[in-house]
Amino acid sequence: MSLLRSRISRKPAPAPVETGGQGAVPRHIAIIMDGNGRWAKARRLPRLAGHRSGAEAVRRTLRAAGKLGIECVTLYAFSSENWKRPEEEIADLTGLMKQFLRSELDEIHEAGIRLKIIGDHHAFEPEAAAMVDAAVARTADNRASTLVVALNYGSQDELARAMRRLAEQVKAGTLAPSEITPEAIAAQLDTADLPPLDLLIRTSGEVRLSNFLLWQAAYAELYFTDTLWPDFDEAALVAAIESYARRERRYGGR
Ligand code: IPE
Ligand code: IPE
Ligand code: MG
């Protein structure tokens, strides 16, 4: 049994296996939760059924990540490009988001999880946006771990907003162009207060980033699985983290 599996089952850990990799549990993982529509289609169900099952997968994954002691989990829930979808599907997704907060927020808060949003959720209908605001406020002082949800998020938009703020500072004379360093840019991103991204997972067999965390993924390990998001579970998360643990990160060194 591997170290991770034993941690999940809470049995005493065996001596760590020499893998040649770094062997650690990642501090920060991000997930592109894709494949809800295909999951539903394969069952001749409406797409909403896929999104509902996807919400169940979120629940399972958060519990598993908690057991593994992952400090920060970032979930891509709605991209800035997902507004291209039919109004009905957007309303379904918004409804599920509200339902998720109603049913899960108590457990999230009691587990000491801080909720943080990246992107701009104020583009959603007012009641949904207000529920998200309330959830963020309620969990703001929690310190056990962080759940980051990307809502109406696009990495290029995030970078453009960051650049605009830096440009304003240059215009105001409070920042010299030579001070626009990678660190200064990172400090303006929505993710500024988060640990560096270690592992980026995408489900459903698509091998692209779809405008997610482009800057933050510079030295993240990437993991692509054919599993559709509604089928993702604790075992799938452990498999991703075991793959991560076997890898050797070099950051350009040797
Ligand atoms: C991911 O599943 C959920 C969101 C993007 C909101 P999709 O709805 O993209 O499912 P597929 O890609 O059509 O299977
Ligand atoms: C990415 O999935 C966005 C989310 C998972 C929220 P999409 O299904 O929107 O991405 P594309 O269209 O396949 O690139
Ligand atoms: Mg998709």
mmCIF file of C-alpha atoms and ligand atoms in Angstrom:
data_model
loop_
_atom_site.group_PDB
_atom_site.id
_atom_site.type_symbol
_atom_site.label_atom_id
_atom_site.label_comp_id
_atom_site.label_asym_id
_atom_site.label_seq_id
_atom_site.Cartn_x
_atom_site.Cartn_y
_atom_site.Cartn_z
ATOM 1 C CA MET A 1 0.000 0.000 0.000
ATOM 2 C CA SER A 2 1.373 3.394 -0.891
ATOM 3 C CA LEU A 3 1.945 6.206 1.560
ATOM 4 C CA LEU A 4 -1.011 8.164 0.164
ATOM 5 C CA ARG A 5 -3.430 5.268 0.237
ATOM 6 C CA SER A 6 -2.501 4.548 3.822
ATOM 7 C CA ARG A 7 -3.070 8.164 4.716
ATOM 8 C CA ILE A 8 -6.563 7.945 3.238
ATOM 9 C CA SER A 9 -7.379 4.833 5.228
ATOM 10 C CA ARG A 10 -5.744 6.326 8.331
ATOM 11 C CA LYS A 11 -3.565 3.269 8.937
ATOM 12 C CA PRO A 12 0.010 3.756 10.149
ATOM 13 C CA ALA A 13 2.162 4.853 7.238
ATOM 14 C CA PRO A 14 4.720 2.378 5.895
ATOM 15 C CA ALA A 15 8.254 3.584 5.158
ATOM 16 C CA PRO A 16 8.100 5.916 2.153
ATOM 17 C CA VAL A 17 8.787 4.162 -1.147
ATOM 18 C CA GLU A 18 11.922 5.389 -2.923
ATOM 19 C CA THR A 19 10.462 6.679 -6.170
ATOM 20 C CA GLY A 20 13.189 8.990 -7.421
ATOM 21 C CA GLY A 21 10.535 11.716 -7.394
ATOM 22 C CA GLN A 22 9.972 14.371 -4.791
ATOM 23 C CA GLY A 23 7.474 12.201 -2.930
ATOM 24 C CA ALA A 24 5.501 14.979 -1.285
ATOM 25 C CA VAL A 25 1.813 15.744 -1.079
ATOM 26 C CA PRO A 26 1.246 18.916 -3.144
ATOM 27 C CA ARG A 27 0.360 22.080 -1.249
ATOM 28 C CA HIS A 28 -1.804 23.485 -4.036
ATOM 29 C CA ILE A 29 -3.747 21.518 -6.634
ATOM 30 C CA ALA A 30 -6.074 22.918 -9.290
ATOM 31 C CA ILE A 31 -8.668 20.980 -11.262
ATOM 32 C CA ILE A 32 -10.299 21.658 -14.627
ATOM 33 C CA MET A 33 -13.506 19.737 -13.939
ATOM 34 C CA ASP A 34 -14.488 18.727 -17.464
ATOM 35 C CA GLY A 35 -16.754 16.100 -19.003
ATOM 36 C CA ASN A 36 -20.133 16.573 -17.327
ATOM 37 C CA GLY A 37 -21.925 16.896 -20.670
ATOM 38 C CA ARG A 38 -20.316 13.780 -22.144
ATOM 39 C CA TRP A 39 -21.056 11.829 -18.963
ATOM 40 C CA ALA A 40 -24.754 12.709 -19.328
ATOM 41 C CA LYS A 41 -24.791 12.058 -23.079
ATOM 42 C CA ALA A 42 -23.380 8.565 -22.584
ATOM 43 C CA ARG A 43 -26.378 7.848 -20.345
ATOM 44 C CA ARG A 44 -28.904 9.601 -22.614
ATOM 45 C CA LEU A 45 -29.556 12.075 -19.812
ATOM 46 C CA PRO A 46 -29.885 15.877 -20.028
ATOM 47 C CA ARG A 47 -26.682 17.855 -19.450
ATOM 48 C CA LEU A 48 -28.108 19.040 -16.123
ATOM 49 C CA ALA A 49 -27.855 15.458 -14.821
ATOM 50 C CA GLY A 50 -24.144 15.539 -15.677
ATOM 51 C CA HIS A 51 -23.660 18.824 -13.845
ATOM 52 C CA ARG A 52 -25.538 17.420 -10.836
ATOM 53 C CA SER A 53 -23.249 14.406 -10.732
ATOM 54 C CA GLY A 54 -20.353 16.807 -11.187
ATOM 55 C CA ALA A 55 -21.408 18.573 -7.969
ATOM 56 C CA GLU A 56 -21.286 15.207 -6.186
ATOM 57 C CA ALA A 57 -17.748 14.740 -7.491
ATOM 58 C CA VAL A 58 -16.813 18.134 -6.036
ATOM 59 C CA ARG A 59 -18.082 16.997 -2.629
ATOM 60 C CA ARG A 60 -16.102 13.721 -2.790
ATOM 61 C CA THR A 61 -12.964 15.435 -4.004
ATOM 62 C CA LEU A 62 -13.002 18.089 -1.282
ATOM 63 C CA ARG A 63 -13.398 15.454 1.410
ATOM 64 C CA ALA A 64 -10.551 13.402 -0.063
ATOM 65 C CA ALA A 65 -8.312 16.470 -0.365
ATOM 66 C CA GLY A 66 -9.026 17.270 3.286
ATOM 67 C CA LYS A 67 -7.983 13.782 4.371
ATOM 68 C CA LEU A 68 -4.780 14.057 2.364
ATOM 69 C CA GLY A 69 -3.928 17.358 4.020
ATOM 70 C CA ILE A 70 -3.812 19.431 0.843
ATOM 71 C CA GLU A 71 -3.532 23.065 1.811
ATOM 72 C CA CYS A 72 -5.225 24.627 -1.192
ATOM 73 C CA VAL A 73 -7.624 23.281 -3.835
ATOM 74 C CA THR A 74 -8.606 25.456 -6.797
ATOM 75 C CA LEU A 75 -11.617 24.377 -8.871
ATOM 76 C CA TYR A 76 -12.496 25.701 -12.332
ATOM 77 C CA ALA A 77 -16.273 25.943 -12.062
ATOM 78 C CA PHE A 78 -17.182 28.487 -14.764
ATOM 79 C CA SER A 79 -14.930 30.128 -17.305
ATOM 80 C CA SER A 80 -15.243 33.603 -18.777
ATOM 81 C CA GLU A 81 -15.931 31.790 -22.064
ATOM 82 C CA ASN A 82 -18.733 29.629 -20.639
ATOM 83 C CA TRP A 83 -21.153 32.553 -21.177
ATOM 84 C CA LYS A 84 -21.264 31.298 -24.778
ATOM 85 C CA ARG A 85 -23.428 28.415 -23.555
ATOM 86 C CA PRO A 86 -27.228 28.475 -23.857
ATOM 87 C CA GLU A 87 -28.989 30.580 -21.231
ATOM 88 C CA GLU A 88 -30.752 27.528 -19.854
ATOM 89 C CA GLU A 89 -27.488 25.715 -19.121
ATOM 90 C CA ILE A 90 -26.045 28.838 -17.458
ATOM 91 C CA ALA A 91 -29.181 29.052 -15.275
ATOM 92 C CA ASP A 92 -28.815 25.354 -14.383
ATOM 93 C CA LEU A 93 -25.176 25.836 -13.396
ATOM 94 C CA THR A 94 -26.035 28.918 -11.338
ATOM 95 C CA GLY A 95 -28.832 26.990 -9.607
ATOM 96 C CA LEU A 96 -26.452 24.144 -8.771
ATOM 97 C CA MET A 97 -23.940 26.593 -7.357
ATOM 98 C CA LYS A 98 -26.597 27.973 -5.009
ATOM 99 C CA GLN A 99 -27.729 24.484 -4.052
ATOM 100 C CA PHE A 100 -24.115 23.514 -3.360
ATOM 101 C CA LEU A 101 -23.654 26.463 -1.014
ATOM 102 C CA ARG A 102 -26.926 25.688 0.782
ATOM 103 C CA SER A 103 -26.028 22.040 1.352
ATOM 104 C CA GLU A 104 -22.238 22.213 1.817
ATOM 105 C CA LEU A 105 -21.301 25.548 3.355
ATOM 106 C CA ASP A 106 -21.848 24.432 6.958
ATOM 107 C CA GLU A 107 -19.549 21.438 6.492
ATOM 108 C CA ILE A 108 -16.958 23.555 4.679
ATOM 109 C CA HIS A 109 -16.995 26.162 7.444
ATOM 110 C CA GLU A 110 -16.846 23.556 10.231
ATOM 111 C CA ALA A 111 -13.838 21.968 8.547
ATOM 112 C CA GLY A 112 -12.031 25.315 8.847
ATOM 113 C CA ILE A 113 -11.942 25.885 5.095
ATOM 114 C CA ARG A 114 -11.667 29.415 3.763
ATOM 115 C CA LEU A 115 -13.579 30.030 0.535
ATOM 116 C CA LYS A 116 -11.943 32.314 -1.985
ATOM 117 C CA ILE A 117 -13.196 33.299 -5.435
ATOM 118 C CA ILE A 118 -11.011 34.058 -8.432
ATOM 119 C CA GLY A 119 -12.582 35.738 -11.454
ATOM 120 C CA ASP A 120 -15.678 37.878 -10.985
ATOM 121 C CA HIS A 121 -18.785 36.174 -9.640
ATOM 122 C CA HIS A 122 -20.716 39.452 -9.657
ATOM 123 C CA ALA A 123 -21.580 38.712 -13.284
ATOM 124 C CA PHE A 124 -23.957 35.997 -12.059
ATOM 125 C CA GLU A 125 -27.531 36.824 -11.094
ATOM 126 C CA PRO A 126 -27.693 38.979 -7.925
ATOM 127 C CA GLU A 127 -29.002 36.308 -5.539
ATOM 128 C CA ALA A 128 -26.263 33.856 -6.529
ATOM 129 C CA ALA A 129 -23.574 36.554 -6.316
ATOM 130 C CA ALA A 130 -24.834 37.593 -2.858
ATOM 131 C CA MET A 131 -24.765 33.989 -1.634
ATOM 132 C CA VAL A 132 -21.169 33.674 -2.770
ATOM 133 C CA ASP A 133 -20.257 36.964 -1.075
ATOM 134 C CA ALA A 134 -21.867 35.754 2.167
ATOM 135 C CA ALA A 135 -20.016 32.430 2.004
ATOM 136 C CA VAL A 136 -16.684 34.187 1.446
ATOM 137 C CA ALA A 137 -17.361 36.537 4.381
ATOM 138 C CA ARG A 138 -18.444 33.714 6.694
ATOM 139 C CA THR A 139 -15.327 31.628 6.059
ATOM 140 C CA ALA A 140 -12.828 34.500 5.810
ATOM 141 C CA ASP A 141 -11.052 33.753 9.100
ATOM 142 C CA ASN A 142 -10.764 29.981 8.555
ATOM 143 C CA ARG A 143 -7.197 28.753 8.400
ATOM 144 C CA ALA A 144 -7.206 24.933 8.026
ATOM 145 C CA SER A 145 -7.181 25.066 4.221
ATOM 146 C CA THR A 146 -8.381 27.136 1.274
ATOM 147 C CA LEU A 147 -10.970 26.260 -1.348
ATOM 148 C CA VAL A 148 -10.584 28.513 -4.353
ATOM 149 C CA VAL A 149 -13.437 28.518 -6.847
ATOM 150 C CA ALA A 150 -12.869 30.042 -10.270
ATOM 151 C CA LEU A 151 -16.133 31.716 -11.299
ATOM 152 C CA ASN A 152 -16.410 33.699 -14.514
ATOM 153 C CA TYR A 153 -12.630 33.304 -14.540
ATOM 154 C CA GLY A 154 -10.282 33.600 -17.492
ATOM 155 C CA SER A 155 -6.526 33.715 -17.123
ATOM 156 C CA GLN A 156 -6.051 36.256 -19.911
ATOM 157 C CA ASP A 157 -8.656 38.510 -18.310
ATOM 158 C CA GLU A 158 -6.928 38.125 -14.923
ATOM 159 C CA LEU A 159 -3.590 39.115 -16.495
ATOM 160 C CA ALA A 160 -5.154 42.061 -18.339
ATOM 161 C CA ARG A 161 -6.670 43.328 -15.074
ATOM 162 C CA ALA A 162 -3.291 42.959 -13.345
ATOM 163 C CA MET A 163 -1.492 44.837 -16.140
ATOM 164 C CA ARG A 164 -4.065 47.619 -16.045
ATOM 165 C CA ARG A 165 -3.480 48.114 -12.311
ATOM 166 C CA LEU A 166 0.285 48.245 -12.818
ATOM 167 C CA ALA A 167 -0.170 50.696 -15.699
ATOM 168 C CA GLU A 168 -2.289 52.939 -13.443
ATOM 169 C CA GLN A 169 0.523 52.928 -10.873
ATOM 170 C CA VAL A 170 3.076 53.837 -13.538
ATOM 171 C CA LYS A 171 0.795 56.623 -14.763
ATOM 172 C CA ALA A 172 0.395 57.913 -11.204
ATOM 173 C CA GLY A 173 4.171 57.920 -10.825
ATOM 174 C CA THR A 174 4.203 55.406 -7.946
ATOM 175 C CA LEU A 175 5.805 52.591 -9.963
ATOM 176 C CA ALA A 176 8.756 52.664 -12.332
ATOM 177 C CA PRO A 177 8.496 50.484 -15.475
ATOM 178 C CA SER A 178 11.695 48.735 -14.323
ATOM 179 C CA GLU A 179 9.790 47.616 -11.217
ATOM 180 C CA ILE A 180 7.374 45.517 -13.308
ATOM 181 C CA THR A 181 8.953 42.195 -12.404
ATOM 182 C CA PRO A 182 7.428 38.704 -12.421
ATOM 183 C CA GLU A 183 6.933 39.100 -8.662
ATOM 184 C CA ALA A 184 5.146 42.438 -9.115
ATOM 185 C CA ILE A 185 2.841 40.877 -11.721
ATOM 186 C CA ALA A 186 2.130 37.810 -9.551
ATOM 187 C CA ALA A 187 1.225 40.111 -6.663
ATOM 188 C CA GLN A 188 -1.552 41.658 -8.788
ATOM 189 C CA LEU A 189 -3.150 38.346 -9.789
ATOM 190 C CA ASP A 190 -6.300 36.983 -8.137
ATOM 191 C CA THR A 191 -4.116 34.184 -6.738
ATOM 192 C CA ALA A 192 -1.602 36.533 -5.057
ATOM 193 C CA ASP A 193 -2.138 35.159 -1.538
ATOM 194 C CA LEU A 194 -2.086 31.461 -2.506
ATOM 195 C CA PRO A 195 0.780 28.967 -2.369
ATOM 196 C CA PRO A 196 2.457 28.237 -5.720
ATOM 197 C CA LEU A 197 0.480 25.834 -7.921
ATOM 198 C CA ASP A 198 1.988 22.345 -7.689
ATOM 199 C CA LEU A 199 -0.368 20.115 -9.643
ATOM 200 C CA LEU A 200 -2.929 20.918 -12.345
ATOM 201 C CA ILE A 201 -5.419 18.154 -13.158
ATOM 202 C CA ARG A 202 -7.801 18.059 -16.137
ATOM 203 C CA THR A 203 -10.431 15.384 -16.530
ATOM 204 C CA SER A 204 -12.291 14.109 -19.611
ATOM 205 C CA GLY A 205 -9.357 13.495 -21.946
ATOM 206 C CA GLU A 206 -9.027 17.057 -23.260
ATOM 207 C CA VAL A 207 -5.400 18.141 -23.275
ATOM 208 C CA ARG A 208 -5.622 21.929 -23.050
ATOM 209 C CA LEU A 209 -5.726 24.616 -20.370
ATOM 210 C CA SER A 210 -8.813 26.496 -21.641
ATOM 211 C CA ASN A 211 -7.616 29.835 -20.264
ATOM 212 C CA PHE A 212 -7.026 28.520 -16.712
ATOM 213 C CA LEU A 213 -4.101 29.667 -14.516
ATOM 214 C CA LEU A 214 -1.750 30.211 -17.476
ATOM 215 C CA TRP A 215 0.749 32.245 -15.457
ATOM 216 C CA GLN A 216 0.467 30.119 -12.307
ATOM 217 C CA ALA A 217 1.014 26.877 -14.247
ATOM 218 C CA ALA A 218 4.533 27.919 -15.346
ATOM 219 C CA TYR A 219 6.136 25.174 -13.229
ATOM 220 C CA ALA A 220 3.097 23.183 -12.140
ATOM 221 C CA GLU A 221 3.029 19.478 -12.910
ATOM 222 C CA LEU A 222 0.242 18.676 -15.381
ATOM 223 C CA TYR A 223 -1.950 15.592 -15.095
ATOM 224 C CA PHE A 224 -4.533 14.646 -17.703
ATOM 225 C CA THR A 225 -6.983 11.808 -17.197
ATOM 226 C CA ASP A 226 -9.711 10.348 -19.428
ATOM 227 C CA THR A 227 -11.998 10.015 -16.393
ATOM 228 C CA LEU A 228 -15.055 12.232 -16.844
ATOM 229 C CA TRP A 229 -15.520 14.684 -13.973
ATOM 230 C CA PRO A 230 -18.705 13.050 -12.550
ATOM 231 C CA ASP A 231 -16.722 9.794 -12.176
ATOM 232 C CA PHE A 232 -13.810 11.474 -10.348
ATOM 233 C CA ASP A 233 -13.397 10.211 -6.787
ATOM 234 C CA GLU A 234 -10.914 9.682 -3.973
ATOM 235 C CA ALA A 235 -9.087 6.911 -5.856
ATOM 236 C CA ALA A 236 -8.757 9.163 -8.924
ATOM 237 C CA LEU A 237 -7.340 11.975 -6.781
ATOM 238 C CA VAL A 238 -4.891 9.615 -5.098
ATOM 239 C CA ALA A 239 -3.773 8.359 -8.537
ATOM 240 C CA ALA A 240 -3.100 11.936 -9.658
ATOM 241 C CA ILE A 241 -1.137 12.708 -6.510
ATOM 242 C CA GLU A 242 0.841 9.493 -6.746
ATOM 243 C CA SER A 243 1.802 10.468 -10.291
ATOM 244 C CA TYR A 244 2.859 13.891 -8.969
ATOM 245 C CA ALA A 245 4.877 12.324 -6.156
ATOM 246 C CA ARG A 246 6.874 10.205 -8.644
ATOM 247 C CA ARG A 247 7.948 13.205 -10.693
ATOM 248 C CA GLU A 248 11.127 15.159 -10.378
ATOM 249 C CA ARG A 249 10.629 18.907 -10.529
ATOM 250 C CA ARG A 250 13.612 20.781 -11.871
ATOM 251 C CA TYR A 251 12.552 24.388 -12.410
ATOM 252 C CA GLY A 252 15.152 24.680 -15.151
ATOM 253 C CA GLY A 253 17.994 23.361 -13.001
ATOM 254 C CA ARG A 254 19.702 19.978 -13.412
HETATM 255 C C1 IPE B 1 -17.612 20.825 -17.312
HETATM 256 O O1 IPE B 1 -18.323 19.946 -18.102
HETATM 257 C C2 IPE B 1 -18.516 21.784 -16.587
HETATM 258 C C3 IPE B 1 -18.383 23.176 -17.030
HETATM 259 C C4 IPE B 1 -17.622 23.633 -18.001
HETATM 260 C C5 IPE B 1 -19.202 24.151 -16.352
HETATM 261 P P1 IPE B 1 -18.817 20.327 -19.566
HETATM 262 O O2 IPE B 1 -20.184 20.902 -19.473
HETATM 263 O O3 IPE B 1 -17.822 21.158 -20.272
HETATM 264 O O4 IPE B 1 -18.879 18.868 -20.224
HETATM 265 P P2 IPE B 1 -18.459 18.433 -21.679
HETATM 266 O O5 IPE B 1 -17.094 18.967 -21.958
HETATM 267 O O6 IPE B 1 -19.481 19.017 -22.612
HETATM 268 O O7 IPE B 1 -18.500 16.942 -21.646
HETATM 269 C C1 IPE B 2 -13.203 24.426 -19.045
HETATM 270 O O1 IPE B 2 -14.033 23.506 -19.649
HETATM 271 C C2 IPE B 2 -13.986 25.253 -18.065
HETATM 272 C C3 IPE B 2 -14.457 24.537 -16.885
HETATM 273 C C4 IPE B 2 -14.200 23.309 -16.587
HETATM 274 C C5 IPE B 2 -15.248 25.340 -15.989
HETATM 275 P P1 IPE B 2 -14.747 23.795 -21.063
HETATM 276 O O2 IPE B 2 -15.530 22.571 -21.369
HETATM 277 O O3 IPE B 2 -15.473 25.072 -21.016
HETATM 278 O O4 IPE B 2 -13.483 23.962 -22.018
HETATM 279 P P2 IPE B 2 -13.348 23.778 -23.594
HETATM 280 O O5 IPE B 2 -14.462 24.562 -24.220
HETATM 281 O O6 IPE B 2 -13.489 22.308 -23.863
HETATM 282 O O7 IPE B 2 -11.976 24.269 -23.913
HETATM 283 MG MG MG B 3 -16.226 20.742 -21.446
#
